[in-house]
mmCIF file of C-alpha atoms and ligand atoms in Angstrom:
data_model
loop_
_atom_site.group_PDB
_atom_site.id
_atom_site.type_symbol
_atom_site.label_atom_id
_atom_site.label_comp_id
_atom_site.label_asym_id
_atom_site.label_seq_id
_atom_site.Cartn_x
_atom_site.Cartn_y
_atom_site.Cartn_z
ATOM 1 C CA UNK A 1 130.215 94.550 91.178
ATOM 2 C CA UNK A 2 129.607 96.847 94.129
ATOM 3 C CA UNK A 3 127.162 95.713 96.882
ATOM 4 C CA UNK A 4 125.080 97.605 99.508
ATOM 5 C CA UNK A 5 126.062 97.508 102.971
ATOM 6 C CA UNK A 6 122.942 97.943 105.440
ATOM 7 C CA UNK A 7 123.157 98.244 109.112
ATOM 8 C CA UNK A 8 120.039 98.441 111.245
ATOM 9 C CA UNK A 9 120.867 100.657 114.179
ATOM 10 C CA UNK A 10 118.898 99.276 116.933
ATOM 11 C CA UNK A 11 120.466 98.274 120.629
ATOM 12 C CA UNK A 12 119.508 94.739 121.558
ATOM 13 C CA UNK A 13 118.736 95.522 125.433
ATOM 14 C CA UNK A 14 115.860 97.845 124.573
ATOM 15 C CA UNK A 15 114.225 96.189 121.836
ATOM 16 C CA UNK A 16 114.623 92.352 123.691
ATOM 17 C CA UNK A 17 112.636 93.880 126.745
ATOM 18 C CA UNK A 18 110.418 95.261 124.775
ATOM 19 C CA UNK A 19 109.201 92.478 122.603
ATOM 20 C CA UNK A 20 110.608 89.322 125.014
ATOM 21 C CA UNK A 21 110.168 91.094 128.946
ATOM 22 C CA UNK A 22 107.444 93.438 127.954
ATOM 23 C CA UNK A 23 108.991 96.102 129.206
ATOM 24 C CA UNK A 24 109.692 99.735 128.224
ATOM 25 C CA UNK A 25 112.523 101.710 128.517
ATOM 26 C CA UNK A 26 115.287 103.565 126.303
ATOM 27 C CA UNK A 27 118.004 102.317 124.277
ATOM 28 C CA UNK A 28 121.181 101.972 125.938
ATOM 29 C CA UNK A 29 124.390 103.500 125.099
ATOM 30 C CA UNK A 30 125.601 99.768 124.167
ATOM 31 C CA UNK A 31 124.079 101.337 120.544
ATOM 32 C CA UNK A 32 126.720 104.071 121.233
ATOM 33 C CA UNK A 33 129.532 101.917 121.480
ATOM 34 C CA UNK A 34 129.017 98.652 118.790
ATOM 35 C CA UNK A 35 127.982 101.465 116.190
ATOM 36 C CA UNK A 36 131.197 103.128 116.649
ATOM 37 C CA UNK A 37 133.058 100.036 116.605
ATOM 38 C CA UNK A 38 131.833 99.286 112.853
ATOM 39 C CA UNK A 39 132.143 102.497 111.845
ATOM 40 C CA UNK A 40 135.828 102.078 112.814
ATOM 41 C CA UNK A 41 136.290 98.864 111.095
ATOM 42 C CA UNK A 42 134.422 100.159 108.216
ATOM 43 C CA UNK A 43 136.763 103.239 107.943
ATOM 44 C CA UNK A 44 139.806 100.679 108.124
ATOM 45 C CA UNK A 45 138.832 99.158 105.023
ATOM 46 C CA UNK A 46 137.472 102.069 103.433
ATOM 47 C CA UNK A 47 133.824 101.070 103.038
ATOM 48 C CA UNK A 48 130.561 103.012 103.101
ATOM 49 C CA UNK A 49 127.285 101.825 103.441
ATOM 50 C CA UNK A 50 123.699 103.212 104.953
ATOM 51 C CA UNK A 51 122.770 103.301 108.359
ATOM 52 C CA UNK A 52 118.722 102.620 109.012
ATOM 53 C CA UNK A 53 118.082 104.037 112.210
ATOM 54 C CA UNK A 54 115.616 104.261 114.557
ATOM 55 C CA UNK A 55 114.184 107.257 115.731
ATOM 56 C CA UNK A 56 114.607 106.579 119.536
ATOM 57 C CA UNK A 57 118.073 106.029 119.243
ATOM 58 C CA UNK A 58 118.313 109.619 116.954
ATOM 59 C CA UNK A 59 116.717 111.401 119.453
ATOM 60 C CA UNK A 60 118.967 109.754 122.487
ATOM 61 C CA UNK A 61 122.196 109.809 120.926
ATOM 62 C CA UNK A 62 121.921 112.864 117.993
ATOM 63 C CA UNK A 63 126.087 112.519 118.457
ATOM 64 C CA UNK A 64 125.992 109.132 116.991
ATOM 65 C CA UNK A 65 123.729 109.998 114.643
ATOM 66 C CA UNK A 66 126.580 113.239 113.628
ATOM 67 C CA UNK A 67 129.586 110.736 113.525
ATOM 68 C CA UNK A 68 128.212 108.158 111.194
ATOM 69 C CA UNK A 69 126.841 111.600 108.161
ATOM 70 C CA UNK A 70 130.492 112.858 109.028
ATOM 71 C CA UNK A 71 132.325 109.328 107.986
ATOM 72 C CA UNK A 72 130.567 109.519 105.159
ATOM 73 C CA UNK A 73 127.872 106.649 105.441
ATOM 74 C CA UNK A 74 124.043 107.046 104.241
ATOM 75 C CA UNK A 75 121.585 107.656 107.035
ATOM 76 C CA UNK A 76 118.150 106.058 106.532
ATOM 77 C CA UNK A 77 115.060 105.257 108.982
ATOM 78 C CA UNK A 78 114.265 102.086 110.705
ATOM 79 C CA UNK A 79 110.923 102.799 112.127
ATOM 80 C CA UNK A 80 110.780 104.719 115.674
ATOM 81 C CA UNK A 81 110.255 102.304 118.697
ATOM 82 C CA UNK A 82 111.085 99.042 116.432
ATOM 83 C CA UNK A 83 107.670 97.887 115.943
ATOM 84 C CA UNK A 84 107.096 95.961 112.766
ATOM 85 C CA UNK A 85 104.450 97.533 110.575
ATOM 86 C CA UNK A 86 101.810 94.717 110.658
ATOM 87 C CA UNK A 87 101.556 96.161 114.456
ATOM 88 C CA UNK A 88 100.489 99.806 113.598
ATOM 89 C CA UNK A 89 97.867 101.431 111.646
ATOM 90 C CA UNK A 90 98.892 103.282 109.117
ATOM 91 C CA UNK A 91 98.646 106.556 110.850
ATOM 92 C CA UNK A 92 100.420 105.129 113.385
ATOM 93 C CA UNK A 93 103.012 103.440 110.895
ATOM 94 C CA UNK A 94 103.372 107.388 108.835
ATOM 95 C CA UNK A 95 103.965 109.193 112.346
ATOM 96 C CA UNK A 96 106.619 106.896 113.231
ATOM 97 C CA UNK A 97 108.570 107.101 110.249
ATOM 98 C CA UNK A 98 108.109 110.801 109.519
ATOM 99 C CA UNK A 99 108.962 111.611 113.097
ATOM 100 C CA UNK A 100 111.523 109.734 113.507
ATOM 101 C CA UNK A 101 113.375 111.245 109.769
ATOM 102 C CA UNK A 102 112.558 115.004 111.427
ATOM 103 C CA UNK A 103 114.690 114.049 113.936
ATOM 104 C CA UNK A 104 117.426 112.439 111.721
ATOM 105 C CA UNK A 105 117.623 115.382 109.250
ATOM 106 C CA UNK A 106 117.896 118.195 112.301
ATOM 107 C CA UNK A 107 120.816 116.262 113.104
ATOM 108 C CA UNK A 108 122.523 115.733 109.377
ATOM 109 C CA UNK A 109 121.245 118.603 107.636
ATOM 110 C CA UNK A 110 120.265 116.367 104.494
ATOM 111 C CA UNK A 111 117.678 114.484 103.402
ATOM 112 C CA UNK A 112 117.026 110.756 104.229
ATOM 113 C CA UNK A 113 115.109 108.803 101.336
ATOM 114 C CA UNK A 114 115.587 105.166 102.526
ATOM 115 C CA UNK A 115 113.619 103.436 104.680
ATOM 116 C CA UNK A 116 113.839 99.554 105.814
ATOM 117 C CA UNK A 117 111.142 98.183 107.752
ATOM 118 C CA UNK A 118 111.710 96.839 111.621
ATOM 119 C CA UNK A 119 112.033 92.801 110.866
ATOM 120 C CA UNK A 120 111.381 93.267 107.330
ATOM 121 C CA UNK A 121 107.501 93.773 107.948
ATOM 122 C CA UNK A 122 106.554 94.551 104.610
ATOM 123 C CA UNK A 123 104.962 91.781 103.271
ATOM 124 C CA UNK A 124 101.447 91.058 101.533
ATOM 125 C CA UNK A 125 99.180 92.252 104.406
ATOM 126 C CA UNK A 126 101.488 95.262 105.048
ATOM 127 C CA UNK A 127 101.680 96.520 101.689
ATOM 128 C CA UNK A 128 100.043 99.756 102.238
ATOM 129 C CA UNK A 129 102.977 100.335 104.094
ATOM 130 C CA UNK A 130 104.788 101.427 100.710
ATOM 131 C CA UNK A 131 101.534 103.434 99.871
ATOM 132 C CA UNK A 132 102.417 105.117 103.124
ATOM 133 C CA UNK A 133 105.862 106.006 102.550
ATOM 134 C CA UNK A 134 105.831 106.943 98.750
ATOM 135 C CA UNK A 135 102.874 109.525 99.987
ATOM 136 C CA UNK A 136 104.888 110.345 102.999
ATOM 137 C CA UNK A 137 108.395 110.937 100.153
ATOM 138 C CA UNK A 138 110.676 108.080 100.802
ATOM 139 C CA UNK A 139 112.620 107.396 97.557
ATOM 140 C CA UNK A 140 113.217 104.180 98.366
ATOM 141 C CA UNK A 141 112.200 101.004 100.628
ATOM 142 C CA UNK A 142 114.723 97.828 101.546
ATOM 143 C CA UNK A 143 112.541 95.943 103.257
ATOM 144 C CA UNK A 144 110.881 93.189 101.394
ATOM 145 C CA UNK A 145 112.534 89.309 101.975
ATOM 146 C CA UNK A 146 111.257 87.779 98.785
ATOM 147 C CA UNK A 147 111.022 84.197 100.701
ATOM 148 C CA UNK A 148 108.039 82.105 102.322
ATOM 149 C CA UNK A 149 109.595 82.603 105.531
ATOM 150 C CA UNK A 150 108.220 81.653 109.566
ATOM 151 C CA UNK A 151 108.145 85.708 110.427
ATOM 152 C CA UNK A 152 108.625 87.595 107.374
ATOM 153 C CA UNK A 153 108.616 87.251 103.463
ATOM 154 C CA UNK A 154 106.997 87.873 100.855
ATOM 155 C CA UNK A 155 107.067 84.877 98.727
ATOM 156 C CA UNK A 156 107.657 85.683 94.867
ATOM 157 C CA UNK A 157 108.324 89.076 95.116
ATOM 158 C CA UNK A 158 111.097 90.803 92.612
ATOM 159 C CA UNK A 159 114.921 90.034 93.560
ATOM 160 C CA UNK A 160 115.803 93.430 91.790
ATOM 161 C CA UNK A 161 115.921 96.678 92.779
ATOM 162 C CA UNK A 162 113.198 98.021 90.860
ATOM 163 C CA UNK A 163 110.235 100.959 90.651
ATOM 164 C CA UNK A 164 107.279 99.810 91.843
ATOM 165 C CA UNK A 165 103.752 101.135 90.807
ATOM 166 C CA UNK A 166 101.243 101.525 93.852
ATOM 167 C CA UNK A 167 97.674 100.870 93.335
ATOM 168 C CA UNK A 168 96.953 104.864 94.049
ATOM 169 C CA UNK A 169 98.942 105.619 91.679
ATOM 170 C CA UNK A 170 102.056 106.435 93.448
ATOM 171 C CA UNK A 171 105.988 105.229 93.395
ATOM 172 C CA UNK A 172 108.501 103.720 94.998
ATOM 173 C CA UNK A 173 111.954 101.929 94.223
ATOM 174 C CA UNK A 174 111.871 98.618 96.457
ATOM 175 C CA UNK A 175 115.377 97.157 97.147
ATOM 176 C CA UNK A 176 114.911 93.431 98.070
ATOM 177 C CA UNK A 177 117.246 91.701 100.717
ATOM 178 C CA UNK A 178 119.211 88.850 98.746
ATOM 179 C CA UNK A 179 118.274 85.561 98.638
ATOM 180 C CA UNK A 180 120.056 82.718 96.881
ATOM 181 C CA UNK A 181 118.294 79.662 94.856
ATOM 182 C CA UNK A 182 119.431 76.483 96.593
ATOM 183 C CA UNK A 183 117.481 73.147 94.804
ATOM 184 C CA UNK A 184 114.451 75.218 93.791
ATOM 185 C CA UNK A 185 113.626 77.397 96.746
ATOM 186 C CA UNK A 186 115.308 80.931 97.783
ATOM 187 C CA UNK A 187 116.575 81.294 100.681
ATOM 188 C CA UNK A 188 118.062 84.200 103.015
ATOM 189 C CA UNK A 189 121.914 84.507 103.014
ATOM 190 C CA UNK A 190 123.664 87.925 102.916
ATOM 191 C CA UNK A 191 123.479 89.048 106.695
ATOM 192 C CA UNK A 192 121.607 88.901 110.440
ATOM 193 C CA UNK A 193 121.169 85.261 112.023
ATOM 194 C CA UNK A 194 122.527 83.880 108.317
ATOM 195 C CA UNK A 195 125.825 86.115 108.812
ATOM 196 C CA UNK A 196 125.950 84.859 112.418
ATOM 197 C CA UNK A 197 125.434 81.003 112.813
ATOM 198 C CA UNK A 198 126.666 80.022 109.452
ATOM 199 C CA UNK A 199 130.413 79.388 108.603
ATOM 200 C CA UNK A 200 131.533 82.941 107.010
ATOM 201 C CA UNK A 201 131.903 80.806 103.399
ATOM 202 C CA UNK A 202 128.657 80.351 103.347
ATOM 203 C CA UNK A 203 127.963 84.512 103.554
ATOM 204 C CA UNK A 204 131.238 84.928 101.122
ATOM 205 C CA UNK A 205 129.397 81.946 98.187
ATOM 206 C CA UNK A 206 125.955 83.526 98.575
ATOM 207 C CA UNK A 207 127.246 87.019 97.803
ATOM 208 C CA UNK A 208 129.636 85.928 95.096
ATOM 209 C CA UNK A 209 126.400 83.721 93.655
ATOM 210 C CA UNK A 210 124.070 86.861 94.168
ATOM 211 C CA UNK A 211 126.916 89.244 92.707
ATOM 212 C CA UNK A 212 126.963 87.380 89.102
ATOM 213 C CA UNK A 213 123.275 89.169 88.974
ATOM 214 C CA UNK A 214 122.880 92.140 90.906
ATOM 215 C CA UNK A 215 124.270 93.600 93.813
ATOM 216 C CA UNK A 216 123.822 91.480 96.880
ATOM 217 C CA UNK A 217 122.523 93.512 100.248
ATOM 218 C CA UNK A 218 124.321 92.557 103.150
ATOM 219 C CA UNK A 219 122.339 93.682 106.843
ATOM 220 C CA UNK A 220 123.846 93.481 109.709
ATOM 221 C CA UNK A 221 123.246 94.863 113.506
ATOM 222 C CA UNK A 222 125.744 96.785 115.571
ATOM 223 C CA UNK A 223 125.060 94.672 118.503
ATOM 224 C CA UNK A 224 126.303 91.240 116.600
ATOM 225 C CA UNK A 225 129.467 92.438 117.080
ATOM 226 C CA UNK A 226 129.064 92.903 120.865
ATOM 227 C CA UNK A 227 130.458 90.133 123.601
ATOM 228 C CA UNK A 228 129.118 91.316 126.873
ATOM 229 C CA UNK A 229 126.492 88.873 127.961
ATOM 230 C CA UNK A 230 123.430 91.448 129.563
ATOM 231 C CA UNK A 231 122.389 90.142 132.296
ATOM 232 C CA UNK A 232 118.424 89.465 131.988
ATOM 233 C CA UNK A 233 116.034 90.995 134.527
ATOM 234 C CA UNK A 234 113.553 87.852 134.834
ATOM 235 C CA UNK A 235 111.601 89.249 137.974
ATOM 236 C CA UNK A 236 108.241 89.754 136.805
ATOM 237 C CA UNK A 237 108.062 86.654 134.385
ATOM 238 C CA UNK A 238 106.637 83.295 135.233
ATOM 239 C CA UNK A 239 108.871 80.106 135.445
ATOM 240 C CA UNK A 240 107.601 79.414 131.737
ATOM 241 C CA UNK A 241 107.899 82.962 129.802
ATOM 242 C CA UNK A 242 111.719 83.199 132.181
ATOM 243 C CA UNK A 243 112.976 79.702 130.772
ATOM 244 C CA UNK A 244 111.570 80.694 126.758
ATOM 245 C CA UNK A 245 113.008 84.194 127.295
ATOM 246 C CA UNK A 246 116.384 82.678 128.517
ATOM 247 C CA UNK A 247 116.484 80.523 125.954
ATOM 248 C CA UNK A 248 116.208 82.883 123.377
ATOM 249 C CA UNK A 249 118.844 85.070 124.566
ATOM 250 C CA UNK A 250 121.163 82.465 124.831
ATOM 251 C CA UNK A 251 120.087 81.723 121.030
ATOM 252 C CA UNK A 252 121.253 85.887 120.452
ATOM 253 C CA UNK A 253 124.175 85.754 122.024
ATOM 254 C CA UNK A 254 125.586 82.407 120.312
ATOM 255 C CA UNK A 255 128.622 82.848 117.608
ATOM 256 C CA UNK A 256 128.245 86.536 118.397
ATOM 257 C CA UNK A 257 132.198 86.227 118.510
ATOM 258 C CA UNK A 258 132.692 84.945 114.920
ATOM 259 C CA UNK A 259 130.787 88.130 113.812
ATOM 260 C CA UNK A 260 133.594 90.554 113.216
ATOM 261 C CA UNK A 261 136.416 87.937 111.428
ATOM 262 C CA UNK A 262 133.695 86.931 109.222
ATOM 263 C CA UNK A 263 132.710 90.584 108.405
ATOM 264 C CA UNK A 264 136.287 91.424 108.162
ATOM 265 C CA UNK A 265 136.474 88.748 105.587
ATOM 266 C CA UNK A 266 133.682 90.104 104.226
ATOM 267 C CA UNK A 267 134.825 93.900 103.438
ATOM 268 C CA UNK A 268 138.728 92.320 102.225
ATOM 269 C CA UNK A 269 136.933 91.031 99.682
ATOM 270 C CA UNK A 270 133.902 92.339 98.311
ATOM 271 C CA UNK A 271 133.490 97.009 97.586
ATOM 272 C CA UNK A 272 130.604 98.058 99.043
ATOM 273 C CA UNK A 273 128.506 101.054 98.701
ATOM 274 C CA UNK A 274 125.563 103.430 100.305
ATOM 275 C CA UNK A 275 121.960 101.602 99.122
ATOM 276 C CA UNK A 276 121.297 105.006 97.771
ATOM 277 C CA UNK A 277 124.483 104.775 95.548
ATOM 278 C CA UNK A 278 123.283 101.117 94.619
ATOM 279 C CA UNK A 279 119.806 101.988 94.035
ATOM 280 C CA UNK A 280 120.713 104.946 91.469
ATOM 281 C CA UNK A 281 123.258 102.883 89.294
ATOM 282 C CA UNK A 282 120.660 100.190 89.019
ATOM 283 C CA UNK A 283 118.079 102.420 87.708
ATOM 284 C CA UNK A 284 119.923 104.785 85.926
ATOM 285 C CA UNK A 285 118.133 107.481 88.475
ATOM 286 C CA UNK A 286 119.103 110.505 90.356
ATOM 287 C CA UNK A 287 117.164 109.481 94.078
ATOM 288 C CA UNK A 288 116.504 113.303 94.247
ATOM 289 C CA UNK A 289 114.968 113.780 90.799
ATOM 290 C CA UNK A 290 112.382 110.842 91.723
ATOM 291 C CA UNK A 291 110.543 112.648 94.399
ATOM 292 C CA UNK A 292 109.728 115.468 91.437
ATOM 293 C CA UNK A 293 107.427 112.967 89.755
ATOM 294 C CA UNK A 294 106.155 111.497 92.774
ATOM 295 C CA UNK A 295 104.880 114.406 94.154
ATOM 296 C CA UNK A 296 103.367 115.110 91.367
ATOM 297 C CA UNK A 297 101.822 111.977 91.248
ATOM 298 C CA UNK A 298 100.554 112.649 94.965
ATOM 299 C CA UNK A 299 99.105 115.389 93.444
ATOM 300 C CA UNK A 300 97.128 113.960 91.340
ATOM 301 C CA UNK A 301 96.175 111.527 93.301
ATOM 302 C CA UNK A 302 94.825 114.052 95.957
HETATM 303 ZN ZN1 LIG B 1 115.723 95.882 113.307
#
């Protein structure tokens, strides 16, 4: 069995004083150098996967963008300023996405199909979102957590990879994140927080357990793998939103070190693949050949 390897290319700093400080600003080059650092450990053990990125850190660092197409990983889109989808309108949500894959394929050359939602944000209420990018030619979508989860989920949802028919009459393949069944309810294993906190058996059982199905989706973030404790510009917070923001961070940074043995562990024993590479054996599809008979499905649907 060959799993997908995801990595949502995002740089901590930005995004946390963005959602936590409420602050704006661009990604820093601490993207530049964790990214690099699994691409080098990927390269050791001779694994590819695909690389969702956003489309601020495409259009800050197109270099980075260059060096993960040349070692021969997938490149797919991650939204543009990391805003989940139940925060845009769908105009909004289509502009993002399609601006930031311009930007990717200048830089590559080829086309991007896959898309995976910023914190998994498709879910019931955001499910135009797929309407959105089947019209807008995505191939493919990996952001549904079929789980009843605090933030995200979508509670029975598919665990395949599988074509889904849209209400207007369009398609998409939707790649679930893996869960595992543990006494009756499914629950979130293969990457993220999970990969992080939990001893790295736990990770290695779920994907063996998912693998005697389907392949298993690991996701992971370049900056897990990074040690340097930011320090946190508190200045213009109260006493209240400083400690909760502290406190969070502090919850980020913990067991950031056990990230790469664990992923080493990881990659010595499991093959992994490009989602795209996943999604076709699945199906028994060419990616390419799929956006012939959506568009003309968009066509008739115009
Ligand atoms: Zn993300």
């Amino acid at each position: 069995m060959i799993h997908a390897l995801t990595i949502d290319v995002e740089d901590y700093h930005n995004i946390f004083a963005r959602d936590r400080l409420k602050r704006e600003g661009p990604p820093t080059d601490a993207v530049v150098r964790n990214t690099q650092r699994l691409l080098s450990l990927f390269d050791e053990f001779g694994a590819r996967g695909t690389f969702f990125v956003l489309g601020e850190v495409a259009r800050d660092y197109p270099k980075l963008i260059r060096e993960i197409a040349s070692a021969g990983h997938e490149l797919g889109i991650h939204g543009f300023y990391h805003r989940q989808v139940f925060k845009l309108t769908p105009e909004d949500f289509r502009r993002e996405v399609c601006d930031a894959r311009t930007i990717v394929e200048d830089i590559v050359g080829v086309p991007v199909h896959g898309h995976r939602a910023p914190a998994f944000s498709i879910m019931p209420a955001t499910r135009w979102g797929l309407e959105v990018l089947a019209d807008a030619g995505f191939r493919y979508d990996s952001s549904v957590f079929p789980i009843s989860g605090r933030r995200y989920g979508w509670p029975d949802f598919r665990s395949d990879i599988h074509i889904m028919e849209l209400p207007g009459g369009r398609r998409i393949v939707e790649a679930p994140l893996s869960t595992v069944s543990v006494l009756g309810r499914r629950l979130p294993a293969c990457g993220g927080g999970y990969l992080r906190h939990f001893p790295g058996g736990v990770t290695r059982w779920a994907m063996r357990k998912v693998g005697h199905e389907r392949p298993a989706i690991l996701y992971m973030h370049p900056y897990e793998i990074e040690q340097d404790d930011a320090p946190l510009d508190l200045a213009r917070l109260s006493p209240a939103e400083a400690r909760a923001v502290t406190r969070f961070h502090r919850l980020q940074l913990r067991n950031r070190r056990t990230v790469e043995p664990k992923l080493r562990a990881l990659l010595a024993e499991f093959r992994f693949a490009p989602m795209r590479d996943i999604v076709e054996s699945a199906l028994g599809i060419r990616l390419a050949d799929f956006a012939g008979s959506e568009s003309n499905l968009r066509r008739s649907a115009v």
